[in-house]
CSV table of C-alpha atoms (C1' of nucleotides) in Angstrom, one decimal:
chain,number,residue,atom,x,y,z
A,22,MET,CA,8.3,-6.9,7.8
A,23,ASP,CA,8.5,-4.0,5.5
A,24,CYS,CA,8.4,-5.1,2.0
A,25,ASN,CA,9.1,-2.5,-0.6
A,26,CYS,CA,7.9,-4.8,-3.1
A,27,VAL,CA,6.7,-3.9,-6.5
A,28,SER,CA,3.2,-4.8,-5.5
A,29,ASP,CA,3.2,-1.8,-3.4
A,30,LEU,CA,5.4,0.4,-5.4
A,31,LEU,CA,3.5,0.0,-8.6
A,32,LEU,CA,0.1,0.6,-7.4
A,33,PRO,CA,-1.3,4.0,-8.0
A,34,PRO,CA,-0.3,6.7,-8.4
A,35,VAL,CA,-0.1,5.3,-11.8
A,36,PRO,CA,1.8,6.5,-14.8
A,37,THR,CA,-0.2,8.4,-17.3
A,38,LEU,CA,-0.3,5.4,-19.6
A,39,TRP,CA,-2.5,3.8,-17.1
A,40,THR,CA,-6.0,4.8,-17.9
A,41,PRO,CA,-7.8,4.1,-14.8
A,42,GLY,CA,-10.8,2.1,-15.3
A,43,ILE,CA,-10.3,1.3,-18.8
A,44,ALA,CA,-9.0,-2.0,-18.0
A,45,PHE,CA,-11.0,-2.5,-14.9
A,46,PRO,CA,-11.6,-0.6,-11.7
A,47,ASP,CA,-8.8,-0.1,-9.5
A,48,TRP,CA,-10.4,-1.8,-6.6
A,49,ALA,CA,-10.1,-4.9,-8.5
A,50,TYR,CA,-6.4,-4.6,-7.8
A,51,LYS,CA,-6.7,-3.9,-4.2
A,52,PRO,CA,-9.4,-5.9,-2.6
A,53,GLU,CA,-9.6,-4.5,0.8
A,54,SER,CA,-10.1,-7.7,2.5
A,55,SER,CA,-8.2,-6.3,5.4
A,56,PRO,CA,-7.9,-2.6,6.1
A,57,GLY,CA,-5.1,-1.1,4.2
A,58,SER,CA,-4.5,-4.2,2.3
A,59,ARG,CA,-3.9,-3.6,-1.3
A,60,GLN,CA,-2.3,-6.8,-2.0
A,61,ILE,CA,-3.1,-8.4,-5.1
A,62,GLN,CA,-4.9,-11.6,-4.8
A,63,LEU,CA,-3.6,-14.8,-6.1
A,64,TRP,CA,-6.3,-15.5,-8.5
A,65,HIS,CA,-5.9,-12.1,-9.9
A,66,PHE,CA,-2.3,-12.6,-10.3
A,67,ILE,CA,-3.0,-15.8,-12.1
A,68,LEU,CA,-5.2,-14.0,-14.5
A,69,GLU,CA,-2.6,-11.5,-15.2
A,70,LEU,CA,0.0,-14.1,-16.1
A,71,LEU,CA,-2.6,-15.9,-18.1
A,72,GLN,CA,-3.1,-13.1,-20.4
A,73,LYS,CA,0.4,-12.1,-20.9
A,74,GLU,CA,1.8,-13.6,-24.0
A,75,GLU,CA,5.3,-13.9,-22.6
A,76,TYR,CA,4.1,-16.3,-20.0
A,77,GLN,CA,2.6,-18.8,-22.3
A,78,GLY,CA,5.3,-21.1,-21.5
A,79,VAL,CA,4.6,-20.8,-17.8
A,80,ILE,CA,0.9,-20.7,-17.6
A,81,ALA,CA,-1.8,-20.8,-20.2
A,82,TRP,CA,-5.4,-21.3,-21.0
A,83,GLN,CA,-5.9,-24.8,-22.0
A,84,GLY,CA,-8.6,-27.3,-22.3
A,85,ASP,CA,-12.1,-26.4,-21.2
A,86,TYR,CA,-13.4,-23.0,-20.9
A,87,GLY,CA,-11.8,-21.3,-18.0
A,88,GLU,CA,-9.3,-24.0,-17.6
A,89,PHE,CA,-5.7,-23.2,-17.4
A,90,VAL,CA,-2.6,-25.2,-17.0
A,91,ILE,CA,0.4,-24.2,-15.0
A,92,LYS,CA,3.0,-25.4,-17.2
A,93,ASP,CA,5.8,-24.3,-15.1
A,94,PRO,CA,4.7,-24.5,-11.5
A,95,ASP,CA,8.0,-23.4,-10.1
A,96,GLU,CA,8.1,-20.4,-12.3
A,97,VAL,CA,4.6,-19.4,-11.4
A,98,ALA,CA,5.4,-19.8,-7.8
A,99,ARG,CA,8.5,-17.8,-8.2
A,100,LEU,CA,6.7,-15.0,-9.9
A,101,TRP,CA,4.1,-15.1,-7.2
A,102,GLY,CA,6.8,-15.1,-4.6
A,103,ILE,CA,8.3,-12.1,-6.2
A,104,ARG,CA,5.1,-10.3,-6.3
A,105,LYS,CA,4.4,-11.0,-2.7
A,106,CYS,CA,7.9,-10.7,-1.6
A,107,LYS,CA,7.9,-14.2,-0.4
A,108,PRO,CA,11.2,-15.5,-1.5
A,109,HIS,CA,10.4,-19.0,-0.2
A,110,MET,CA,7.3,-19.4,-2.1
A,111,ASN,CA,7.0,-22.6,-4.0
A,112,TYR,CA,4.3,-24.4,-5.8
A,113,ASP,CA,3.3,-26.4,-2.8
A,114,LYS,CA,2.5,-23.3,-1.0
A,115,LEU,CA,1.0,-21.6,-3.9
A,116,SER,CA,-1.2,-24.5,-4.6
A,117,ARG,CA,-2.3,-24.5,-1.1
A,118,ALA,CA,-3.5,-21.0,-1.6
A,119,LEU,CA,-5.2,-22.1,-4.8
A,120,ARG,CA,-7.0,-24.7,-2.8
A,121,TYR,CA,-8.2,-22.1,-0.6
A,122,TYR,CA,-10.2,-20.9,-3.6
A,123,TYR,CA,-12.0,-24.1,-3.9
A,124,ASN,CA,-14.4,-23.2,-1.2
A,125,LYS,CA,-14.7,-19.7,-2.5
A,126,ARG,CA,-15.7,-21.1,-5.8
A,127,ILE,CA,-13.3,-19.0,-7.6
A,128,LEU,CA,-11.3,-21.9,-8.7
A,129,HIS,CA,-11.5,-25.6,-8.8
A,130,LYS,CA,-9.2,-28.3,-9.7
A,131,THR,CA,-9.5,-30.2,-12.9
A,132,LYS,CA,-9.1,-33.6,-11.8
A,133,GLY,CA,-6.8,-35.9,-13.7
A,134,LYS,CA,-4.9,-33.1,-15.3
A,135,ARG,CA,-1.8,-32.1,-13.6
A,136,PHE,CA,-1.5,-28.5,-12.6
A,137,THR,CA,-4.8,-27.8,-14.2
A,138,TYR,CA,-7.3,-25.6,-12.6
A,139,LYS,CA,-10.4,-23.9,-13.7
A,140,PHE,CA,-11.8,-20.5,-13.1
A,141,ASN,CA,-15.3,-19.8,-12.2
A,142,PHE,CA,-15.6,-16.8,-14.4
A,143,SER,CA,-19.2,-16.1,-13.6
A,144,LYS,CA,-18.0,-15.2,-10.2
A,145,VAL,CA,-15.0,-13.4,-11.2
A,146,VAL,CA,-16.8,-11.3,-13.7
A,147,LEU,CA,-19.6,-10.7,-11.4
A,148,VAL,CA,-17.6,-9.4,-8.6
A,149,ASN,CA,-15.5,-7.2,-10.8
A,150,TYR,CA,-18.4,-5.7,-12.6
A,151,PRO,CA,-21.1,-5.6,-9.9
A,152,LEU,CA,-23.1,-3.3,-12.0
A,153,LEU,CA,-24.0,-6.2,-14.1
A,154,ASP,CA,-27.5,-7.1,-13.5
A,155,MET,CA,-27.4,-10.7,-13.5
A,156,ALA,CA,-31.1,-11.1,-13.2
A,157,ASN,CA,-31.6,-9.2,-16.4
A,158,SER,CA,-28.6,-10.3,-18.2
A,159,PRO,CA,-28.2,-13.9,-19.0
A,160,PHE,CA,-24.9,-13.4,-20.6
A,161,LEU,CA,-22.8,-14.3,-17.7
A,162,LEU,CA,-24.7,-17.1,-16.5
A,163,ALA,CA,-23.5,-19.7,-18.8
A,164,GLN,CA,-20.5,-20.3,-16.7
A,165,ASN,CA,-22.4,-22.4,-14.4
A,166,HIS,CA,-20.8,-25.4,-15.9
A,167,PHE,CA,-18.1,-24.4,-13.6
A,168,THR,CA,-20.0,-26.7,-11.4
A,169,ASN,CA,-19.3,-29.3,-13.9
A,170,GLY,CA,-22.7,-30.5,-14.6
A,171,SER,CA,-23.4,-31.1,-11.0
A,172,SER,CA,-26.7,-30.0,-9.8
A,173,THR,CA,-25.1,-27.7,-7.4
A,174,ALA,CA,-26.1,-24.2,-8.0
A,175,PRO,CA,-23.3,-21.8,-8.3
A,176,ASP,CA,-22.6,-20.1,-5.2
A,177,CYS,CA,-23.4,-16.6,-6.1
A,178,SER,CA,-24.8,-15.8,-2.7
A,179,PRO,CA,-24.2,-12.3,-1.5
A,180,GLU,CA,-22.3,-13.8,1.3
A,181,ALA,CA,-20.0,-15.6,-1.1
A,182,LEU,CA,-19.6,-12.6,-3.2
A,183,GLN,CA,-19.0,-10.4,-0.4
A,184,SER,CA,-16.4,-12.7,1.0
A,185,LEU,CA,-14.6,-12.4,-2.2
A,186,PHE,CA,-14.9,-8.7,-2.7
A,187,PRO,CA,-15.8,-6.9,0.4
A,188,ARG,CA,-16.2,-3.8,-1.6
A,189,LEU,CA,-19.1,-5.1,-3.5
A,190,PRO,CA,-21.8,-2.6,-3.1
A,191,ASP,CA,-24.1,-4.7,-1.1
A,192,SER,CA,-24.6,-2.2,1.6
A,193,GLY,CA,-25.4,1.2,0.4
A,194,ARG,CA,-23.3,3.0,-2.0
A,195,ALA,CA,-20.1,2.5,-0.2
A,196,GLY,CA,-19.1,0.0,-2.7
A,197,SER,CA,-16.8,0.0,-5.6
A,198,LEU,CA,-18.9,2.2,-7.7
A,199,PHE,CA,-18.1,5.2,-5.9
A,200,ASP,CA,-14.9,7.0,-5.5
A,201,ARG,CA,-14.4,8.1,-2.1
A,202,GLY,CA,-11.9,10.5,-3.2
A,203,ALA,CA,-9.6,9.3,-0.6
A,204,THR,CA,-6.5,10.6,-2.2
A,205,ALA,CA,-8.0,13.8,-3.5
A,206,PRO,CA,-11.1,14.7,-1.7
A,207,SER,CA,-13.6,16.0,-4.1
A,208,PRO,CA,-16.1,18.7,-3.5
A,209,GLU,CA,-18.6,16.5,-5.1
A,210,GLY,CA,-18.2,13.9,-2.6
A,211,ASP,CA,-18.6,10.4,-3.7
A,212,LYS,CA,-18.7,10.1,-7.3
A,213,LEU,CA,-19.8,7.3,-9.5
A,214,ARG,CA,-16.9,5.5,-10.9
A,215,LEU,CA,-17.8,6.1,-14.5
A,216,ASP,CA,-14.2,5.7,-15.4
A,217,ALA,CA,-14.5,2.3,-14.1
A,218,PHE,CA,-17.3,1.5,-16.4
A,219,PRO,CA,-16.7,3.5,-19.6
A,220,PHE,CA,-19.4,1.6,-21.3
A,221,LEU,CA,-21.8,3.0,-18.8
A,222,SER,CA,-20.8,6.5,-19.1
A,223,SER,CA,-23.0,7.4,-22.0
A,224,GLY,CA,-26.1,6.6,-23.7
A,225,ALA,CA,-24.3,7.3,-26.9
A,226,PRO,CA,-23.6,4.2,-28.8
A,227,CYS,CA,-20.1,5.1,-29.3
A,228,TYR,CA,-17.5,6.9,-27.5
A,229,SER,CA,-13.9,7.1,-27.1
A,230,LYS,CA,-11.8,8.0,-24.2
A,231,PRO,CA,-10.3,11.4,-24.5
A,232,PRO,CA,-7.1,11.0,-26.3
A,233,SER,CA,-5.4,12.5,-23.4
A,234,LEU,CA,-6.2,9.4,-21.5
A,235,LEU,CA,-5.0,7.1,-24.1
A,236,GLY,CA,-1.4,8.0,-23.9
A,237,PRO,CA,0.8,7.7,-26.8
A,238,TYR,CA,-1.0,4.7,-28.0
A,239,PRO,CA,-4.3,6.0,-29.1
A,240,ARG,CA,-6.9,3.5,-29.9
A,241,SER,CA,-9.5,4.4,-32.3
A,242,PRO,CA,-12.3,2.1,-31.5
A,243,PRO,CA,-15.8,3.3,-31.7
A,244,PHE,CA,-16.2,2.0,-28.2
A,245,ASP,CA,-14.0,1.6,-25.3
A,246,TYR,CA,-14.2,-1.8,-24.0
A,247,PRO,CA,-14.1,-2.1,-20.3
A,248,TRP,CA,-11.0,-4.2,-20.5
A,249,GLY,CA,-9.3,-1.9,-22.8
A,250,PHE,CA,-9.7,-4.5,-25.5
A,251,ASN,CA,-11.4,-3.9,-28.7
A,252,PRO,CA,-12.1,-7.0,-30.7
A,253,TYR,CA,-12.9,-5.0,-33.7
A,254,LEU,CA,-9.5,-3.5,-33.9
A,255,PRO,CA,-7.2,-5.0,-36.4
A,256,GLY,CA,-4.7,-7.1,-34.5
A,257,ALA,CA,-6.9,-7.0,-31.5
A,258,PHE,CA,-6.2,-10.5,-30.9
A,259,SER,CA,-2.6,-10.4,-31.3
A,260,LEU,CA,-2.4,-8.4,-28.1
A,261,ASN,CA,-0.5,-5.9,-30.0
A,262,ASN,CA,-3.4,-3.6,-29.5
A,263,CYS,CA,-2.3,-3.4,-26.0
A,264,PRO,CA,0.2,-0.7,-25.7
A,265,LYS,CA,3.6,-1.9,-25.3
A,266,LEU,CA,5.8,0.5,-23.5
A,267,PRO,CA,8.7,1.9,-25.3
A,268,PRO,CA,12.0,1.6,-23.8
A,269,GLY,CA,12.5,4.4,-21.4
A,270,SER,CA,8.9,4.8,-20.8
A,271,LEU,CA,8.1,6.2,-17.5
A,272,TYR,CA,6.0,3.2,-17.0
A,273,PRO,CA,8.4,0.8,-15.4
A,274,SER,CA,9.1,-2.0,-17.7
A,275,HIS,CA,9.4,-4.4,-14.9
A,276,PHE,CA,6.9,-6.0,-12.7
A,277,TYR,CA,3.5,-4.6,-12.6
A,278,PRO,CA,1.5,-5.6,-15.6
A,279,ASN,CA,0.2,-3.0,-17.8
A,280,PRO,CA,-3.3,-2.5,-16.7
A,281,LEU,CA,-4.4,-1.9,-20.2
A,282,GLN,CA,-3.8,-5.5,-20.5
A,283,GLY,CA,-5.4,-5.9,-17.2
A,284,GLY,CA,-5.7,-9.3,-15.8
A,285,LEU,CA,-9.4,-9.4,-16.1
A,286,SER,CA,-9.3,-8.4,-19.7
A,287,GLY,CA,-10.0,-12.0,-20.2
A,288,LEU,CA,-13.3,-11.9,-18.7
A,289,PRO,CA,-15.4,-11.0,-21.6
A,290,HIS,CA,-15.0,-14.3,-23.0
A,291,PRO,CA,-17.9,-15.8,-21.3
A,292,PHE,CA,-20.0,-13.5,-23.3
A,293,SER,CA,-18.6,-14.5,-26.5
A,294,SER,CA,-19.6,-18.0,-25.7
A,295,LEU,CA,-23.1,-16.8,-25.3
A,296,LEU,CA,-23.0,-15.2,-28.6
A,297,HIS,CA,-22.3,-18.5,-30.1
A,298,PRO,CA,-25.6,-19.9,-30.9
A,299,GLY,CA,-24.2,-23.1,-32.1
A,300,GLY,CA,-22.9,-23.8,-28.7
A,301,GLU,CA,-22.5,-27.5,-29.3
A,302,ALA,CA,-24.4,-29.2,-26.6
A,303,GLY,CA,-22.7,-31.3,-24.1
A,304,ASP,CA,-20.3,-30.0,-21.6
A,305,ARG,CA,-17.2,-31.9,-21.8
A,306,GLY,CA,-16.7,-31.2,-18.3
A,307,GLY,CA,-13.4,-30.3,-17.0
A,308,THR,CA,-12.9,-33.5,-15.3
A,309,GLY,CA,-13.9,-35.6,-18.1
A,310,ALA,CA,-11.3,-34.7,-20.6
A,311,THR,CA,-8.2,-36.6,-20.5
A,312,ASN,CA,-5.9,-34.0,-21.6
A,313,GLY,CA,-5.9,-30.3,-21.8
A,314,THR,CA,-5.8,-29.8,-25.4
A,315,ALA,CA,-9.4,-30.0,-25.9
A,316,GLY,CA,-10.3,-28.1,-28.9
A,317,GLY,CA,-6.9,-26.7,-29.3
A,318,PRO,CA,-6.5,-26.0,-32.9
A,319,ALA,CA,-3.1,-27.3,-33.6
A,320,GLY,CA,-1.4,-25.0,-35.9
A,321,ALA,CA,-3.6,-22.0,-35.2
A,322,PRO,CA,-1.8,-18.9,-34.5
A,323,ALA,CA,-1.3,-18.3,-30.9
A,324,ALA,CA,-3.3,-15.5,-29.5
A,325,ARG,CA,-2.4,-14.5,-26.0
A,326,LEU,CA,-5.6,-13.0,-24.9
A,327,GLY,CA,-6.6,-12.8,-21.4
A,328,LEU,CA,-9.2,-15.2,-22.4
A,329,PRO,CA,-10.0,-18.6,-21.4
A,330,PRO,CA,-10.4,-21.1,-24.2
A,331,TYR,CA,-13.5,-21.0,-26.0
A,332,PRO,CA,-16.1,-23.0,-24.2
A,333,LEU,CA,-16.6,-25.7,-26.6
A,334,GLY,CA,-19.3,-27.3,-24.7
A,335,MET,CA,-20.9,-24.3,-23.3
A,336,SER,CA,-24.3,-25.2,-22.0
A,337,MET,CA,-26.9,-22.8,-22.8
A,338,GLY,CA,-29.7,-24.4,-21.0
A,339,ARG,CA,-32.0,-23.0,-18.5
A,340,THR,CA,-30.0,-24.2,-15.7
A,341,ASP,CA,-27.4,-21.8,-16.7
A,342,LEU,CA,-29.7,-19.0,-15.9
A,343,VAL,CA,-30.6,-20.2,-12.5
A,344,GLY,CA,-27.5,-19.0,-10.8
A,345,GLY,CA,-27.7,-15.5,-12.0
A,346,ALA,CA,-31.4,-15.2,-11.6
A,347,ALA,CA,-31.0,-16.6,-8.2
A,348,LEU,CA,-28.4,-14.0,-7.6
A,349,GLY,CA,-30.5,-11.3,-8.7
A,350,ALA,CA,-33.3,-12.5,-6.5
A,351,ARG,CA,-31.2,-13.1,-3.5
A,352,GLU,CA,-29.1,-10.1,-3.9
A,353,GLY,CA,-32.0,-8.0,-4.6
A,354,SER,CA,-29.8,-6.3,-7.0
A,355,PRO,CA,-27.2,-4.2,-5.5
A,356,PRO,CA,-28.0,-0.5,-5.3
A,357,GLY,CA,-25.8,0.3,-8.2
A,358,VAL,CA,-27.4,-2.2,-10.4
A,359,GLY,CA,-31.1,-2.2,-10.7
A,360,GLY,CA,-31.2,1.2,-9.2
A,361,LEU,CA,-29.5,2.7,-12.1
A,362,GLY,CA,-31.8,0.9,-14.3
A,363,ILE,CA,-28.9,-0.5,-16.1
A,364,GLY,CA,-29.6,-3.9,-17.4
A,365,LEU,CA,-26.2,-4.5,-18.6
A,366,GLY,CA,-25.3,-6.9,-21.3
A,367,LEU,CA,-21.9,-6.1,-20.2
A,368,GLY,CA,-19.1,-6.5,-22.6
A,369,LEU,CA,-21.2,-8.3,-25.2
A,370,GLY,CA,-19.3,-6.6,-27.8
A,371,LEU,CA,-16.6,-8.7,-26.6
A,372,GLY,CA,-18.5,-11.5,-27.8
A,373,ALA,CA,-16.5,-11.0,-30.9
A,374,VAL,CA,-13.5,-11.8,-28.9
A,375,GLY,CA,-11.6,-14.5,-30.2
A,376,LEU,CA,-11.5,-13.6,-33.7
A,377,ALA,CA,-8.5,-15.0,-35.2
A,378,ALA,CA,-5.2,-14.3,-33.7
A,379,GLY,CA,-2.1,-12.4,-33.9
A,380,PRO,CA,0.9,-12.9,-36.1
A,381,PRO,CA,2.1,-16.5,-35.8
A,382,GLY,CA,5.3,-17.0,-34.3
A,383,ALA,CA,5.4,-13.6,-32.7
A,384,ARG,CA,5.3,-15.0,-29.3
A,385,PRO,CA,8.1,-13.7,-27.1
A,386,GLN,CA,9.9,-16.1,-24.9
A,387,SER,CA,8.7,-16.7,-21.5
A,388,PRO,CA,10.8,-15.7,-18.6
A,389,SER,CA,11.6,-19.3,-17.8
A,390,GLU,CA,12.6,-19.8,-21.3
A,391,ARG,CA,14.9,-16.9,-20.9
A,392,ARG,CA,16.4,-18.3,-17.8
A,393,GLY,CA,17.8,-21.3,-19.5
A,394,GLY,CA,17.3,-24.9,-19.2
A,395,VAL,CA,14.7,-26.0,-21.7
A,396,LYS,CA,14.5,-22.4,-22.3
A,397,GLN,CA,16.7,-20.2,-24.2
A,398,ASP,CA,18.2,-16.8,-24.3
A,399,PRO,CA,18.6,-15.6,-20.8
A,400,GLU,CA,18.4,-12.1,-22.0
A,401,SER,CA,16.5,-9.0,-21.1
A,402,ASP,CA,13.9,-8.5,-18.6
A,403,SER,CA,10.2,-9.0,-18.8
A,404,ASP,CA,7.2,-7.1,-17.7
A,405,LEU,CA,6.6,-9.2,-14.7
A,406,GLU,CA,10.0,-10.2,-13.7
A,407,ILE,CA,12.1,-8.3,-11.3
A,408,THR,CA,15.6,-9.4,-10.6
A,409,ASP,CA,16.3,-7.3,-7.7
A,410,LEU,CA,14.9,-8.6,-4.5
A,411,SER,CA,17.0,-6.5,-2.4
A,412,ASP,CA,14.0,-4.5,-1.3
A,413,CYS,CA,12.2,-7.5,-0.2
A,414,SER,CA,12.9,-8.3,3.3
A,415,SER,CA,13.2,-11.9,4.1
A,416,ASP,CA,12.3,-14.0,6.9
A,417,ASN,CA,15.7,-15.2,7.3
A,418,ASP,CA,19.0,-15.2,5.6
A,419,ASN,CA,18.2,-18.0,3.3
A,420,ASP,CA,17.1,-16.0,0.4
A,421,HIS,CA,19.7,-17.6,-1.7
A,422,GLU,CA,17.7,-20.8,-1.4
A,423,PHE,CA,14.9,-19.2,-3.2
A,424,SER,CA,16.2,-19.5,-6.7
A,425,LYS,CA,17.4,-22.9,-5.8
A,426,THR,CA,14.1,-24.2,-4.7
A,427,ALA,CA,12.4,-22.6,-7.5
A,428,ARG,CA,14.5,-24.4,-10.0
A,429,SER,CA,14.2,-27.8,-8.5
A,430,ARG,CA,11.1,-28.9,-10.2
A,431,SER,CA,11.3,-30.4,-13.5
A,432,GLN,CA,9.7,-28.4,-16.2
A,433,ILE,CA,6.6,-29.9,-17.6
A,434,LEU,CA,6.2,-27.6,-20.4
A,435,LEU,CA,3.2,-29.0,-22.0
A,436,GLU,CA,3.2,-28.9,-25.7
A,437,GLY,CA,5.2,-25.8,-25.7
A,438,LYS,CA,3.9,-23.0,-27.7
A,439,LYS,CA,1.3,-25.0,-29.4
A,440,GLY,CA,-0.3,-25.8,-26.1
A,441,ALA,CA,-1.1,-22.3,-25.3
A,442,MET,CA,-3.1,-21.7,-28.4
A,443,MET,CA,-6.6,-20.6,-28.3
A,444,PRO,CA,-9.3,-22.7,-29.6
A,445,PRO,CA,-10.7,-21.5,-32.9
A,446,LEU,CA,-13.1,-18.8,-32.5
A,447,ALA,CA,-13.2,-16.8,-35.6
A,448,SER,CA,-14.9,-19.4,-37.7
A,449,SER,CA,-17.5,-20.2,-35.2
A,450,LEU,CA,-18.4,-16.8,-33.9
A,451,PRO,CA,-21.0,-14.8,-35.6
A,452,PRO,CA,-19.8,-11.5,-36.9
A,453,PRO,CA,-20.6,-8.6,-34.7
A,454,MET,CA,-24.1,-7.3,-35.4
A,455,SER,CA,-23.2,-3.8,-34.3
A,456,PRO,CA,-20.1,-2.0,-33.5
A,457,HIS,CA,-21.7,-1.3,-30.3
A,458,PRO,CA,-21.9,-4.4,-28.2
A,459,LEU,CA,-24.3,-3.0,-25.8
A,460,LYS,CA,-26.5,-1.3,-28.1
A,461,SER,CA,-27.4,-4.3,-30.0
A,462,LEU,CA,-27.5,-6.8,-27.2
A,463,VAL,CA,-28.4,-5.1,-24.0
A,464,PRO,CA,-31.9,-5.9,-22.9
A,465,LEU,CA,-32.3,-2.6,-21.1
A,466,THR,CA,-30.5,0.3,-22.5
A,467,PRO,CA,-29.8,2.9,-19.9
A,468,PRO,CA,-32.1,5.9,-20.6
A,469,LEU,CA,-29.2,8.2,-20.8
A,470,ALA,CA,-29.8,9.5,-24.2
A,471,SER,CA,-30.3,13.0,-22.9
A,472,LEU,CA,-26.8,13.2,-21.8
A,473,PRO,CA,-24.5,15.2,-24.0
A,474,PRO,CA,-22.7,13.3,-26.7
A,475,ALA,CA,-20.8,12.1,-23.8
A,476,LEU,CA,-17.1,11.6,-23.7
A,477,SER,CA,-16.3,12.6,-27.1
A,478,PRO,CA,-12.6,12.7,-27.4
A,479,SER,CA,-12.6,16.3,-26.7
A,480,LEU,CA,-14.9,16.2,-23.8
A,481,ALA,CA,-13.7,18.4,-21.1
A,482,LEU,CA,-13.3,17.0,-17.7
A,483,HIS,CA,-15.9,19.2,-16.1
A,484,GLU,CA,-18.3,17.9,-18.6
A,485,ARG,CA,-17.6,14.5,-17.5
A,486,HIS,CA,-18.3,15.6,-14.0
A,487,ARG,CA,-21.6,16.9,-15.1
A,488,GLU,CA,-22.4,13.6,-16.5
A,489,THR,CA,-21.3,12.1,-13.3
A,490,GLU,CA,-23.7,14.2,-11.5
A,491,THR,CA,-26.4,13.4,-13.8
A,492,LEU,CA,-25.9,9.8,-13.2
A,493,LYS,CA,-25.9,10.3,-9.6
A,494,MET,CA,-29.2,11.9,-9.8
A,495,ILE,CA,-30.5,9.1,-11.8
A,496,HIS,CA,-29.2,6.8,-9.2
A,497,SER,CA,-30.9,8.5,-6.4
B,249,DA,C1',0.4,-34.3,-7.3
B,250,DA,C1',-3.2,-33.1,-4.8
B,251,DC,C1',-5.7,-32.4,-0.6
B,252,DG,C1',-7.0,-30.2,3.6
B,253,DG,C1',-6.2,-29.2,8.7
B,254,DA,C1',-4.1,-26.1,11.6
B,255,DA,C1',-1.9,-22.2,13.0
B,256,DA,C1',0.6,-18.2,12.2
B,257,DA,C1',1.3,-14.2,9.5
B,258,DC,C1',-0.3,-10.5,7.1
C,193,DG,C1',-10.3,-12.5,5.1
C,194,DT,C1',-6.4,-14.1,2.6
C,195,DT,C1',-2.0,-16.2,2.3
C,196,DT,C1',1.9,-18.6,4.1
C,197,DT,C1',3.9,-22.3,6.3
C,198,DC,C1',4.0,-26.9,7.7
C,199,DC,C1',2.7,-31.4,7.4
C,200,DG,C1',0.2,-35.8,7.4
C,201,DT,C1',-2.7,-38.4,4.3
C,202,DT,C1',-4.4,-40.1,-0.1
DNA sequence: AACGGAAAAC
DNA sequence: GTTTTCCGTT
């Protein structure tokens, strides 16, 4: 079947507002599990929803770290169905796909909590930022409590990772770090995807993307966060820092989420947890809690970050290091990692993530809310919603059943808006030591100081290329 | 609701 | 390899 679905249409070429790599590398959006496949993966889609404020009523972080609740299973399924052009998608099927992730260790089910699952962020982060030297950077490793206290070591085996992200650079440099220039063959050949890792692009403590890349919504952080998120920015946690497209923007206002709010923008959170020295001992364990409101600060302003709730019981013990260390050992550090001598404390600046929140009550209505029922105001469209499925071919002529089925389940809207709130972070997090997250925290700073004051706002493209070349040399 | 086998589809 | 579809079981 030929599906002209948005998932295809909205992939690159991307509008200028999309600053490739700022959010996260494009390969994250098109895992090439099968040749030619650029289908978004379900877990990725979930993350996207999770970080979009307008879907709080549909799906939201809740409970333990990495835990999320599907508040409106039918709606999530519907959206997923839309994205995949599967008009007959329903929660039963979607959840089956979710179950598929159990073995992959991407997700697991929080037992006893309806529609509640938990992300294994150590894996997700890792596979999306393979440059991260897990062996040298303990920052990601605290997610081992994904295993919920069991003695089971996290499955960070190369095999497992590779199975998740076939493009992981486990075999030569053919991995995600290099642009093959498929679309526009470059005379330089493969080039390091600096754009994918802006924080790697320079030894300089601070740099900003060229304004030209920022579109009409220039940010002015001293540092471009890999997820396009700067916790130091005022309002950073209100999500208002993420460019909203004006009406009439060439960036379609419909389905595909703004990569600047990229789904994985939530990933830094694990780091923030590690910056939290307090880190109350004792993992509550996803399965232990009896409801998903653990730590939810009732009354706190809702921040719709792409962030999982703050890990209240983040374990900081040695065991948390085992997985990553093991990974480093077993993996032998992928070429792009140790080879570059980059011991990344990736995204540590994001440790500050979670500071406070946006304007209370600023939350837009969820699509389901708009559609009526418990929800209100069936008006306007949303970023993710498309109303026209005409381009989606169907298996049969029963497309009309789609909306019917999708509506059949009773809404379980948990706690409504309150439920989607983020646990308090501001008060518990130490203030950023340095505006440069890596500078202050990275164990091994890339010896790139000789590079030009890289990527100053006015840096010419060819200069970036020079840098690229330099890095390539370093790499080899 | 949640799980997982099986097979087909992609 | 991932997701969809179907379905029996817990």
